[in-house]
Amino acid sequence: MKKKILVAGGAGFIGFHLCQSLLKNNKVICLDNYFTGSKKNIEILSKNKNFSFIKQNVQKKITLKCDEIYNLACPASPKKYQKNPLDTIKTNIFGSINLLELAKKNNAKIFQASTSEVYGDPLIHPQDESYRGNVNIIGVRACYDEGKRLAESIFFDYYRTHKINIKIARIFNTYGPNMNNDDGRVVSNFILSALKGNPLIIHGNGKQTRSFCYVSDTVRGLVKLMNSKMAIQGPINIGSDNEITIYNLAKKIIKLTNSKSKIVNVEKAEDDPIKRKPNLYLAKKLLNWNRQVKLENGLQKTIDYFKNK
Ligand code: NAD
Ligand code: UDP
């Protein structure tokens, strides 16, 4: 019999790709309130008879039957999660508790989409999972960073108290097709601007770095973690260790799109991390997971997606 898997946040960018991947062998229930998710994604997924959708906020109690739960429900773009910071905090805390209660009731495995943001503006480089981070607790990013940190704590307390089978991945910057046009994150912003011939706006001097992972690689990592033995709980970094400055990313996208766009620097974003790159030792050793898609190839696929859109 097919497993019944709940994906909270399945109408969003990574959630959409995760649902597509899980539907190959399972029944998938997506629960989402469309805060940043797209109805178009759900329309595409609904073509599969093993897919069903529930429009609901994870902050409310959830009652359904399932074998596994993925918690991706949370806005991920700084532009979106800072729009209503109190809601972001509530989604992380009450969403985690409600889904963990559901896992307890169903005796289900549960996965939490944590983030590289738990390391804040990191003082060690690259970041490994034992690093406890450098988050500005009272800053504008804290609703997300601290929300995700507390979610990890809640997951481990449910494990210690109720022996729930938990899995936590710290996802690093992921990009690819099916990001929303107004998402606000750097890859989609730069591609859309380059395709329209508009300036690519860099916050700050562009020397800040990120390490971008193509979405199919990220999703493979999340599923491998979910399917790993119970002793492997994480947190485990999932992402790319191919570090690039935001300035070089802009140049690359201008080149790949054959665009005449200029680069324009504006004021640095508040609390913007200066460097970010994961140490992937645990993902490789425990999950036998490796990134497969090169940045140029992943960017080209994403450019093609936005061109066709
Ligand atoms: P996204 O914003 O595209 O998707 C988030 C989804 O969650 C959306 O469909 C949204 O409508 C839904 N959602 C938000 N609040 C909700 C609520 N209260 N109730 C029900 N649904 C709600 O973001 P994404 O890039 O797909 O990220 C998915 C998850 O992965 C997030 O939890 C994010 O924090 C985590 N993550 C993503 C990245 C990345 O680079 N994409 C990096 C680190 C962590
Ligand atoms: N950024 C930028 N221009 C944009 C969007 C983002 O210069 O249009 C920068 C942002 O300040 C950060 C980096 O790109 O330094 C990555 O930002 P993003 O919002 O994609 O994700 P983050 O890693 O900050 O959560």
mmCIF file of C-alpha atoms and ligand atoms in Angstrom:
data_model
loop_
_atom_site.group_PDB
_atom_site.id
_atom_site.type_symbol
_atom_site.label_atom_id
_atom_site.label_comp_id
_atom_site.label_asym_id
_atom_site.label_seq_id
_atom_site.Cartn_x
_atom_site.Cartn_y
_atom_site.Cartn_z
ATOM 1 C CA MET A 1 0.000 0.000 0.000
ATOM 2 C CA LYS A 2 1.168 3.522 -0.801
ATOM 3 C CA LYS A 3 2.328 5.686 2.131
ATOM 4 C CA LYS A 4 0.269 8.789 2.939
ATOM 5 C CA ILE A 5 2.607 11.750 3.266
ATOM 6 C CA LEU A 6 1.615 15.199 4.516
ATOM 7 C CA VAL A 7 3.569 18.141 3.087
ATOM 8 C CA ALA A 8 2.813 21.334 5.021
ATOM 9 C CA GLY A 9 3.856 24.252 2.813
ATOM 10 C CA GLY A 10 3.564 22.144 -0.354
ATOM 11 C CA ALA A 11 2.215 25.027 -2.470
ATOM 12 C CA GLY A 12 5.521 26.868 -2.113
ATOM 13 C CA PHE A 13 8.724 26.660 -4.088
ATOM 14 C CA ILE A 14 10.551 23.689 -2.490
ATOM 15 C CA GLY A 15 7.244 22.115 -1.376
ATOM 16 C CA PHE A 16 6.017 21.921 -4.970
ATOM 17 C CA HIS A 17 9.146 20.038 -6.092
ATOM 18 C CA LEU A 18 9.023 17.811 -2.999
ATOM 19 C CA CYS A 19 5.365 16.886 -3.684
ATOM 20 C CA GLN A 20 6.222 16.084 -7.312
ATOM 21 C CA SER A 21 9.056 13.822 -6.202
ATOM 22 C CA LEU A 22 7.021 12.042 -3.475
ATOM 23 C CA LEU A 23 4.068 11.475 -5.819
ATOM 24 C CA LYS A 24 6.163 8.993 -7.820
ATOM 25 C CA ASN A 25 5.608 6.362 -5.090
ATOM 26 C CA ASN A 26 3.199 7.777 -2.512
ATOM 27 C CA LYS A 27 -0.064 9.533 -1.790
ATOM 28 C CA VAL A 28 0.551 13.177 -0.921
ATOM 29 C CA ILE A 29 -1.635 15.541 1.086
ATOM 30 C CA CYS A 30 -0.572 19.163 0.862
ATOM 31 C CA LEU A 31 -1.638 21.581 3.598
ATOM 32 C CA ASP A 32 -1.006 25.256 2.870
ATOM 33 C CA ASN A 33 -2.652 28.641 3.458
ATOM 34 C CA TYR A 34 -1.243 30.185 0.221
ATOM 35 C CA PHE A 35 0.649 32.880 2.181
ATOM 36 C CA THR A 36 3.569 32.629 -0.257
ATOM 37 C CA GLY A 37 2.499 29.491 -2.112
ATOM 38 C CA SER A 38 0.912 29.494 -5.523
ATOM 39 C CA LYS A 39 -2.438 28.163 -6.744
ATOM 40 C CA LYS A 40 -0.753 27.356 -10.054
ATOM 41 C CA ASN A 41 1.538 24.863 -8.270
ATOM 42 C CA ILE A 42 -1.512 23.166 -6.741
ATOM 43 C CA GLU A 43 -3.290 23.075 -10.110
ATOM 44 C CA ILE A 44 -0.307 21.215 -11.594
ATOM 45 C CA LEU A 45 -0.037 18.774 -8.665
ATOM 46 C CA SER A 46 -3.810 18.153 -8.650
ATOM 47 C CA LYS A 47 -3.527 16.454 -12.041
ATOM 48 C CA ASN A 48 -2.147 13.451 -10.129
ATOM 49 C CA LYS A 49 -4.931 11.337 -8.569
ATOM 50 C CA ASN A 50 -2.716 10.555 -5.565
ATOM 51 C CA PHE A 51 -2.574 14.250 -4.606
ATOM 52 C CA SER A 52 -4.999 16.120 -2.368
ATOM 53 C CA PHE A 53 -5.005 19.661 -0.981
ATOM 54 C CA ILE A 54 -6.215 21.194 2.271
ATOM 55 C CA LYS A 55 -6.271 24.980 2.578
ATOM 56 C CA GLN A 56 -5.347 25.577 6.201
ATOM 57 C CA ASN A 57 -3.046 27.584 8.429
ATOM 58 C CA VAL A 58 -0.564 25.375 10.346
ATOM 59 C CA GLN A 59 -1.138 27.635 13.333
ATOM 60 C CA LYS A 60 -4.516 25.859 13.753
ATOM 61 C CA LYS A 61 -4.917 22.294 15.064
ATOM 62 C CA ILE A 62 -4.581 19.669 12.305
ATOM 63 C CA THR A 63 -6.507 16.385 12.251
ATOM 64 C CA LEU A 64 -5.867 13.810 9.548
ATOM 65 C CA LYS A 65 -4.282 10.393 9.043
ATOM 66 C CA CYS A 66 -0.766 10.100 7.615
ATOM 67 C CA ASP A 67 2.456 8.055 7.814
ATOM 68 C CA GLU A 68 5.015 10.844 7.335
ATOM 69 C CA ILE A 69 5.017 14.623 7.739
ATOM 70 C CA TYR A 70 7.245 17.243 6.103
ATOM 71 C CA ASN A 71 7.039 20.701 7.711
ATOM 72 C CA LEU A 72 7.971 23.318 5.112
ATOM 73 C CA ALA A 73 5.230 25.769 6.050
ATOM 74 C CA CYS A 74 6.926 29.128 6.592
ATOM 75 C CA PRO A 75 7.708 32.075 4.311
ATOM 76 C CA ALA A 76 11.401 31.810 3.359
ATOM 77 C CA SER A 77 12.165 35.052 1.528
ATOM 78 C CA PRO A 78 13.363 37.876 3.827
ATOM 79 C CA LYS A 79 10.949 40.243 2.025
ATOM 80 C CA LYS A 80 8.018 37.936 2.886
ATOM 81 C CA TYR A 81 8.924 36.796 6.405
ATOM 82 C CA GLN A 82 9.595 40.370 7.544
ATOM 83 C CA LYS A 83 6.214 41.588 6.234
ATOM 84 C CA ASN A 84 4.355 40.191 9.261
ATOM 85 C CA PRO A 85 7.082 39.135 11.717
ATOM 86 C CA LEU A 86 4.691 38.100 14.489
ATOM 87 C CA ASP A 87 2.901 35.786 12.084
ATOM 88 C CA THR A 88 6.269 34.287 11.040
ATOM 89 C CA ILE A 89 7.051 33.554 14.700
ATOM 90 C CA LYS A 90 3.598 32.010 15.273
ATOM 91 C CA THR A 91 3.896 29.854 12.144
ATOM 92 C CA ASN A 92 7.232 28.463 13.310
ATOM 93 C CA ILE A 93 6.155 27.796 16.877
ATOM 94 C CA PHE A 94 2.483 26.793 16.640
ATOM 95 C CA GLY A 95 3.004 25.137 13.241
ATOM 96 C CA SER A 96 5.752 22.936 14.708
ATOM 97 C CA ILE A 97 3.699 22.055 17.785
ATOM 98 C CA ASN A 98 0.552 21.255 15.788
ATOM 99 C CA LEU A 99 2.441 19.040 13.346
ATOM 100 C CA LEU A 100 4.376 17.301 16.134
ATOM 101 C CA GLU A 101 1.078 16.606 17.941
ATOM 102 C CA LEU A 102 -0.211 15.124 14.681
ATOM 103 C CA ALA A 103 2.954 13.005 14.376
ATOM 104 C CA LYS A 104 2.410 11.773 17.945
ATOM 105 C CA LYS A 105 -1.216 10.828 17.252
ATOM 106 C CA ASN A 106 -0.348 9.013 13.989
ATOM 107 C CA ASN A 107 2.963 7.566 15.172
ATOM 108 C CA ALA A 108 4.391 9.266 12.062
ATOM 109 C CA LYS A 109 7.922 10.330 11.167
ATOM 110 C CA ILE A 110 8.290 14.097 10.972
ATOM 111 C CA PHE A 111 10.747 16.291 9.062
ATOM 112 C CA GLN A 112 11.509 19.935 9.842
ATOM 113 C CA ALA A 113 12.809 22.354 7.190
ATOM 114 C CA SER A 114 15.301 24.336 9.228
ATOM 115 C CA THR A 115 17.736 26.780 7.708
ATOM 116 C CA SER A 116 21.266 28.117 7.422
ATOM 117 C CA GLU A 117 19.767 31.248 9.033
ATOM 118 C CA VAL A 118 20.071 29.512 12.431
ATOM 119 C CA TYR A 119 23.792 30.398 12.103
ATOM 120 C CA GLY A 120 22.876 34.097 11.676
ATOM 121 C CA ASP A 121 25.822 36.192 10.462
ATOM 122 C CA PRO A 122 28.313 33.368 11.074
ATOM 123 C CA LEU A 123 31.670 33.905 12.743
ATOM 124 C CA ILE A 124 33.037 30.559 11.582
ATOM 125 C CA HIS A 125 33.355 29.518 7.957
ATOM 126 C CA PRO A 126 32.192 27.162 6.531
ATOM 127 C CA GLN A 127 29.376 26.460 8.963
ATOM 128 C CA ASP A 128 29.128 22.990 10.485
ATOM 129 C CA GLU A 129 26.195 21.701 12.491
ATOM 130 C CA SER A 130 27.938 22.045 15.864
ATOM 131 C CA TYR A 131 28.272 25.835 15.402
ATOM 132 C CA ARG A 132 25.690 27.593 17.584
ATOM 133 C CA GLY A 133 25.428 30.686 15.462
ATOM 134 C CA ASN A 134 25.502 34.462 15.690
ATOM 135 C CA VAL A 135 21.925 35.709 15.451
ATOM 136 C CA ASN A 136 20.855 39.260 16.321
ATOM 137 C CA ILE A 137 18.064 38.240 18.703
ATOM 138 C CA ILE A 138 16.305 41.603 18.437
ATOM 139 C CA GLY A 139 16.981 42.239 14.748
ATOM 140 C CA VAL A 140 14.608 42.306 11.782
ATOM 141 C CA ARG A 141 15.578 38.774 10.700
ATOM 142 C CA ALA A 142 15.062 37.282 14.175
ATOM 143 C CA CYS A 143 11.385 36.397 13.595
ATOM 144 C CA TYR A 144 12.644 33.843 11.073
ATOM 145 C CA ASP A 145 16.056 32.938 12.515
ATOM 146 C CA GLU A 146 14.887 32.596 16.119
ATOM 147 C CA GLY A 147 11.585 31.068 14.974
ATOM 148 C CA LYS A 148 13.508 28.317 13.192
ATOM 149 C CA ARG A 149 15.912 27.904 16.122
ATOM 150 C CA LEU A 150 13.021 27.467 18.545
ATOM 151 C CA ALA A 151 11.347 25.040 16.131
ATOM 152 C CA GLU A 152 14.490 22.856 16.308
ATOM 153 C CA SER A 153 14.315 22.996 20.133
ATOM 154 C CA ILE A 154 10.630 22.037 20.088
ATOM 155 C CA PHE A 155 11.370 19.091 17.787
ATOM 156 C CA PHE A 156 14.064 17.773 20.141
ATOM 157 C CA ASP A 157 11.855 18.253 23.211
ATOM 158 C CA TYR A 158 9.080 16.262 21.519
ATOM 159 C CA TYR A 159 11.644 13.568 20.776
ATOM 160 C CA ARG A 160 12.936 13.516 24.378
ATOM 161 C CA THR A 161 9.429 13.619 25.864
ATOM 162 C CA HIS A 162 7.400 11.485 23.442
ATOM 163 C CA LYS A 163 10.046 9.535 21.438
ATOM 164 C CA ILE A 164 8.808 11.024 18.141
ATOM 165 C CA ASN A 165 10.902 10.049 15.101
ATOM 166 C CA ILE A 166 12.273 13.476 14.071
ATOM 167 C CA LYS A 167 14.457 14.600 11.155
ATOM 168 C CA ILE A 168 15.896 18.116 10.832
ATOM 169 C CA ALA A 169 17.663 19.542 7.765
ATOM 170 C CA ARG A 170 19.314 22.963 7.762
ATOM 171 C CA ILE A 171 18.683 24.011 4.186
ATOM 172 C CA PHE A 172 21.042 26.522 2.521
ATOM 173 C CA ASN A 173 20.016 28.907 -0.306
ATOM 174 C CA THR A 174 18.020 26.884 -2.827
ATOM 175 C CA TYR A 175 16.845 28.120 -6.230
ATOM 176 C CA GLY A 176 15.123 26.810 -9.338
ATOM 177 C CA PRO A 177 11.944 26.876 -11.411
ATOM 178 C CA ASN A 178 8.557 27.583 -9.809
ATOM 179 C CA MET A 179 9.737 30.416 -7.588
ATOM 180 C CA ASN A 180 7.132 33.187 -7.582
ATOM 181 C CA ASN A 181 7.840 36.302 -9.647
ATOM 182 C CA ASP A 182 7.444 38.460 -6.550
ATOM 183 C CA ASP A 183 9.365 36.069 -4.247
ATOM 184 C CA GLY A 184 12.043 38.688 -3.579
ATOM 185 C CA ARG A 185 15.029 36.348 -3.244
ATOM 186 C CA VAL A 186 18.168 37.091 -5.171
ATOM 187 C CA VAL A 187 18.183 34.467 -7.955
ATOM 188 C CA SER A 188 14.620 35.104 -9.157
ATOM 189 C CA ASN A 189 15.041 38.895 -8.749
ATOM 190 C CA PHE A 190 18.246 38.937 -10.812
ATOM 191 C CA ILE A 191 16.903 36.634 -13.554
ATOM 192 C CA LEU A 192 13.674 38.596 -13.939
ATOM 193 C CA SER A 193 15.541 41.930 -14.042
ATOM 194 C CA ALA A 194 18.088 40.606 -16.550
ATOM 195 C CA LEU A 195 15.359 39.216 -18.829
ATOM 196 C CA LYS A 196 13.507 42.551 -18.753
ATOM 197 C CA GLY A 197 16.690 44.591 -19.280
ATOM 198 C CA ASN A 198 16.172 46.287 -15.893
ATOM 199 C CA PRO A 199 19.059 47.003 -13.507
ATOM 200 C CA LEU A 200 20.109 44.219 -11.139
ATOM 201 C CA ILE A 201 19.866 45.772 -7.679
ATOM 202 C CA ILE A 202 22.587 44.671 -5.247
ATOM 203 C CA HIS A 203 22.083 45.438 -1.557
ATOM 204 C CA GLY A 204 25.467 46.613 -0.269
ATOM 205 C CA ASN A 205 28.782 46.208 -2.074
ATOM 206 C CA GLY A 206 28.028 42.741 -3.475
ATOM 207 C CA LYS A 207 30.973 41.137 -1.669
ATOM 208 C CA GLN A 208 28.630 39.131 0.577
ATOM 209 C CA THR A 209 28.559 35.437 -0.341
ATOM 210 C CA ARG A 210 26.000 32.654 -0.595
ATOM 211 C CA SER A 211 26.234 29.048 -1.862
ATOM 212 C CA PHE A 212 23.326 28.217 -4.163
ATOM 213 C CA CYS A 213 21.863 24.722 -4.506
ATOM 214 C CA TYR A 214 19.533 23.625 -7.307
ATOM 215 C CA VAL A 215 16.153 22.518 -6.010
ATOM 216 C CA SER A 216 16.291 18.895 -7.283
ATOM 217 C CA ASP A 217 19.489 18.356 -5.270
ATOM 218 C CA THR A 218 17.943 19.879 -2.139
ATOM 219 C CA VAL A 219 14.768 17.778 -2.453
ATOM 220 C CA ARG A 220 16.822 14.584 -2.903
ATOM 221 C CA GLY A 221 18.665 15.434 0.306
ATOM 222 C CA LEU A 222 15.453 16.019 2.273
ATOM 223 C CA VAL A 223 13.943 12.719 1.122
ATOM 224 C CA LYS A 224 17.186 10.844 1.914
ATOM 225 C CA LEU A 225 17.142 12.289 5.421
ATOM 226 C CA MET A 226 13.487 11.322 5.911
ATOM 227 C CA ASN A 227 14.253 7.772 4.777
ATOM 228 C CA SER A 228 17.374 7.417 6.948
ATOM 229 C CA LYS A 229 17.455 5.180 10.047
ATOM 230 C CA MET A 230 15.840 6.491 13.248
ATOM 231 C CA ALA A 231 19.175 7.275 14.928
ATOM 232 C CA ILE A 232 19.837 9.928 12.282
ATOM 233 C CA GLN A 233 17.869 12.944 13.445
ATOM 234 C CA GLY A 234 20.102 15.797 12.342
ATOM 235 C CA PRO A 235 20.353 18.679 12.212
ATOM 236 C CA ILE A 236 22.152 18.089 8.905
ATOM 237 C CA ASN A 237 23.196 20.831 6.484
ATOM 238 C CA ILE A 238 21.758 20.397 2.977
ATOM 239 C CA GLY A 239 22.940 22.761 0.260
ATOM 240 C CA SER A 240 25.786 23.650 -2.036
ATOM 241 C CA ASP A 241 29.316 24.481 -0.919
ATOM 242 C CA ASN A 242 30.040 26.322 -4.164
ATOM 243 C CA GLU A 243 30.375 29.807 -2.645
ATOM 244 C CA ILE A 244 29.930 32.901 -4.823
ATOM 245 C CA THR A 245 29.724 36.654 -4.191
ATOM 246 C CA ILE A 246 26.431 38.334 -5.007
ATOM 247 C CA TYR A 247 28.315 40.575 -7.461
ATOM 248 C CA ASN A 248 29.651 37.533 -9.353
ATOM 249 C CA LEU A 249 26.190 35.964 -9.320
ATOM 250 C CA ALA A 250 24.819 39.123 -10.961
ATOM 251 C CA LYS A 251 27.570 39.038 -13.613
ATOM 252 C CA LYS A 252 26.916 35.341 -14.302
ATOM 253 C CA ILE A 253 23.171 35.872 -14.740
ATOM 254 C CA ILE A 254 23.729 38.862 -17.056
ATOM 255 C CA LYS A 255 26.039 36.688 -19.165
ATOM 256 C CA LEU A 256 23.740 33.645 -19.251
ATOM 257 C CA THR A 257 20.718 35.772 -20.240
ATOM 258 C CA ASN A 258 22.730 37.738 -22.775
ATOM 259 C CA SER A 259 21.311 40.858 -21.124
ATOM 260 C CA LYS A 260 22.303 44.506 -21.426
ATOM 261 C CA SER A 261 21.240 45.171 -17.814
ATOM 262 C CA LYS A 262 23.492 47.204 -15.532
ATOM 263 C CA ILE A 263 24.337 46.448 -11.908
ATOM 264 C CA VAL A 264 23.219 49.063 -9.385
ATOM 265 C CA ASN A 265 24.296 49.073 -5.732
ATOM 266 C CA VAL A 266 21.888 50.299 -3.059
ATOM 267 C CA GLU A 267 22.052 50.379 0.739
ATOM 268 C CA LYS A 268 23.003 47.125 2.502
ATOM 269 C CA ALA A 269 20.078 45.157 3.949
ATOM 270 C CA GLU A 270 19.881 45.166 7.770
ATOM 271 C CA ASP A 271 21.679 42.244 9.464
ATOM 272 C CA ASP A 272 22.480 40.712 6.062
ATOM 273 C CA PRO A 273 24.894 37.790 6.661
ATOM 274 C CA ILE A 274 28.298 38.484 5.070
ATOM 275 C CA LYS A 275 29.391 34.910 4.364
ATOM 276 C CA ARG A 276 27.521 31.638 4.033
ATOM 277 C CA LYS A 277 28.732 28.197 3.029
ATOM 278 C CA PRO A 278 27.845 24.828 4.538
ATOM 279 C CA ASN A 279 30.172 22.146 5.730
ATOM 280 C CA LEU A 280 28.584 19.100 4.052
ATOM 281 C CA TYR A 281 30.570 16.376 5.824
ATOM 282 C CA LEU A 282 27.516 14.931 7.651
ATOM 283 C CA ALA A 283 25.241 14.928 4.592
ATOM 284 C CA LYS A 284 27.887 13.060 2.618
ATOM 285 C CA LYS A 285 28.802 10.598 5.367
ATOM 286 C CA LEU A 286 25.396 9.852 6.900
ATOM 287 C CA LEU A 287 23.133 10.224 3.859
ATOM 288 C CA ASN A 288 25.570 9.526 1.032
ATOM 289 C CA TRP A 289 24.207 12.750 -0.483
ATOM 290 C CA ASN A 290 26.112 14.851 -2.992
ATOM 291 C CA ARG A 291 25.119 17.845 -5.063
ATOM 292 C CA GLN A 292 24.810 16.974 -8.762
ATOM 293 C CA VAL A 293 23.678 20.119 -10.600
ATOM 294 C CA LYS A 294 26.320 22.740 -11.446
ATOM 295 C CA LEU A 295 25.397 26.385 -10.803
ATOM 296 C CA GLU A 296 25.533 27.343 -14.512
ATOM 297 C CA ASN A 297 23.241 24.431 -15.473
ATOM 298 C CA GLY A 298 20.759 25.122 -12.670
ATOM 299 C CA LEU A 299 20.687 28.835 -13.495
ATOM 300 C CA GLN A 300 20.085 28.035 -17.172
ATOM 301 C CA LYS A 301 17.094 25.813 -16.283
ATOM 302 C CA THR A 302 15.730 28.561 -14.037
ATOM 303 C CA ILE A 303 16.245 31.200 -16.739
ATOM 304 C CA ASP A 304 14.398 28.979 -19.253
ATOM 305 C CA TYR A 305 11.522 28.608 -16.779
ATOM 306 C CA PHE A 306 11.143 32.372 -16.295
ATOM 307 C CA LYS A 307 11.515 32.991 -20.062
ATOM 308 C CA ASN A 308 8.657 30.582 -20.813
ATOM 309 C CA LYS A 309 6.539 32.072 -18.051
HETATM 310 P P1 NAD B 1 8.076 29.423 0.084
HETATM 311 O O1 NAD B 1 7.764 30.709 0.747
HETATM 312 O O2 NAD B 1 8.058 29.366 -1.404
HETATM 313 O O3 NAD B 1 7.091 28.276 0.603
HETATM 314 C C1 NAD B 1 6.561 28.259 1.895
HETATM 315 C C2 NAD B 1 5.173 27.655 1.822
HETATM 316 O O4 NAD B 1 4.610 27.623 3.153
HETATM 317 C C3 NAD B 1 4.193 28.479 0.980
HETATM 318 O O5 NAD B 1 3.433 27.665 0.151
HETATM 319 C C4 NAD B 1 3.316 29.176 2.010
HETATM 320 O O6 NAD B 1 2.037 29.523 1.536
HETATM 321 C C5 NAD B 1 3.276 28.138 3.124
HETATM 322 N N1 NAD B 1 2.966 28.721 4.430
HETATM 323 C C6 NAD B 1 3.564 29.794 5.027
HETATM 324 N N2 NAD B 1 2.992 30.043 6.209
HETATM 325 C C7 NAD B 1 2.002 29.097 6.382
HETATM 326 C C8 NAD B 1 1.064 28.827 7.394
HETATM 327 N N3 NAD B 1 0.999 29.569 8.509
HETATM 328 N N4 NAD B 1 0.202 27.797 7.225
HETATM 329 C C9 NAD B 1 0.243 27.022 6.099
HETATM 330 N N5 NAD B 1 1.127 27.240 5.096
HETATM 331 C C10 NAD B 1 1.997 28.266 5.239
HETATM 332 O O7 NAD B 1 9.492 28.966 0.645
HETATM 333 P P2 NAD B 1 10.462 27.786 0.181
HETATM 334 O O8 NAD B 1 11.674 28.393 -0.402
HETATM 335 O O9 NAD B 1 9.706 26.783 -0.589
HETATM 336 O O10 NAD B 1 10.871 27.186 1.585
HETATM 337 C C11 NAD B 1 10.210 26.049 2.128
HETATM 338 C C12 NAD B 1 10.739 25.755 3.518
HETATM 339 O O11 NAD B 1 12.151 25.529 3.454
HETATM 340 C C13 NAD B 1 10.533 26.908 4.496
HETATM 341 O O12 NAD B 1 10.206 26.377 5.746
HETATM 342 C C14 NAD B 1 11.886 27.578 4.552
HETATM 343 O O13 NAD B 1 12.107 28.206 5.779
HETATM 344 C C15 NAD B 1 12.839 26.418 4.330
HETATM 345 N N6 NAD B 1 14.099 26.879 3.732
HETATM 346 C C16 NAD B 1 14.149 27.272 2.423
HETATM 347 C C17 NAD B 1 15.347 27.734 1.891
HETATM 348 C C18 NAD B 1 15.461 28.165 0.455
HETATM 349 O O14 NAD B 1 16.549 28.592 0.056
HETATM 350 N N7 NAD B 1 14.441 28.057 -0.382
HETATM 351 C C19 NAD B 1 16.484 27.806 2.700
HETATM 352 C C20 NAD B 1 16.374 27.423 4.037
HETATM 353 C C21 NAD B 1 15.181 26.942 4.537
HETATM 354 N N1 UDP B 2 20.080 40.514 -2.583
HETATM 355 C C1 UDP B 2 20.395 41.524 -3.501
HETATM 356 N N2 UDP B 2 19.450 41.908 -4.388
HETATM 357 C C2 UDP B 2 18.197 41.358 -4.428
HETATM 358 C C3 UDP B 2 17.881 40.338 -3.483
HETATM 359 C C4 UDP B 2 18.852 39.956 -2.574
HETATM 360 O O1 UDP B 2 21.515 42.045 -3.495
HETATM 361 O O2 UDP B 2 17.383 41.732 -5.285
HETATM 362 C C5 UDP B 2 21.146 40.049 -1.671
HETATM 363 C C6 UDP B 2 20.740 40.041 -0.205
HETATM 364 O O3 UDP B 2 20.997 41.294 0.390
HETATM 365 C C7 UDP B 2 21.644 38.930 0.329
HETATM 366 C C8 UDP B 2 21.736 37.938 -0.831
HETATM 367 O O4 UDP B 2 21.408 38.686 -2.002
HETATM 368 O O5 UDP B 2 22.922 39.442 0.594
HETATM 369 C C9 UDP B 2 20.808 36.745 -0.703
HETATM 370 O O6 UDP B 2 19.506 37.251 -0.446
HETATM 371 P P1 UDP B 2 18.195 36.355 -0.439
HETATM 372 O O7 UDP B 2 17.066 37.260 -0.042
HETATM 373 O O8 UDP B 2 18.072 35.615 -1.694
HETATM 374 O O9 UDP B 2 18.431 35.253 0.682
HETATM 375 P P2 UDP B 2 19.100 35.252 2.142
HETATM 376 O O10 UDP B 2 20.236 34.333 2.007
HETATM 377 O O11 UDP B 2 19.559 36.630 2.506
HETATM 378 O O12 UDP B 2 18.024 34.773 3.025
#
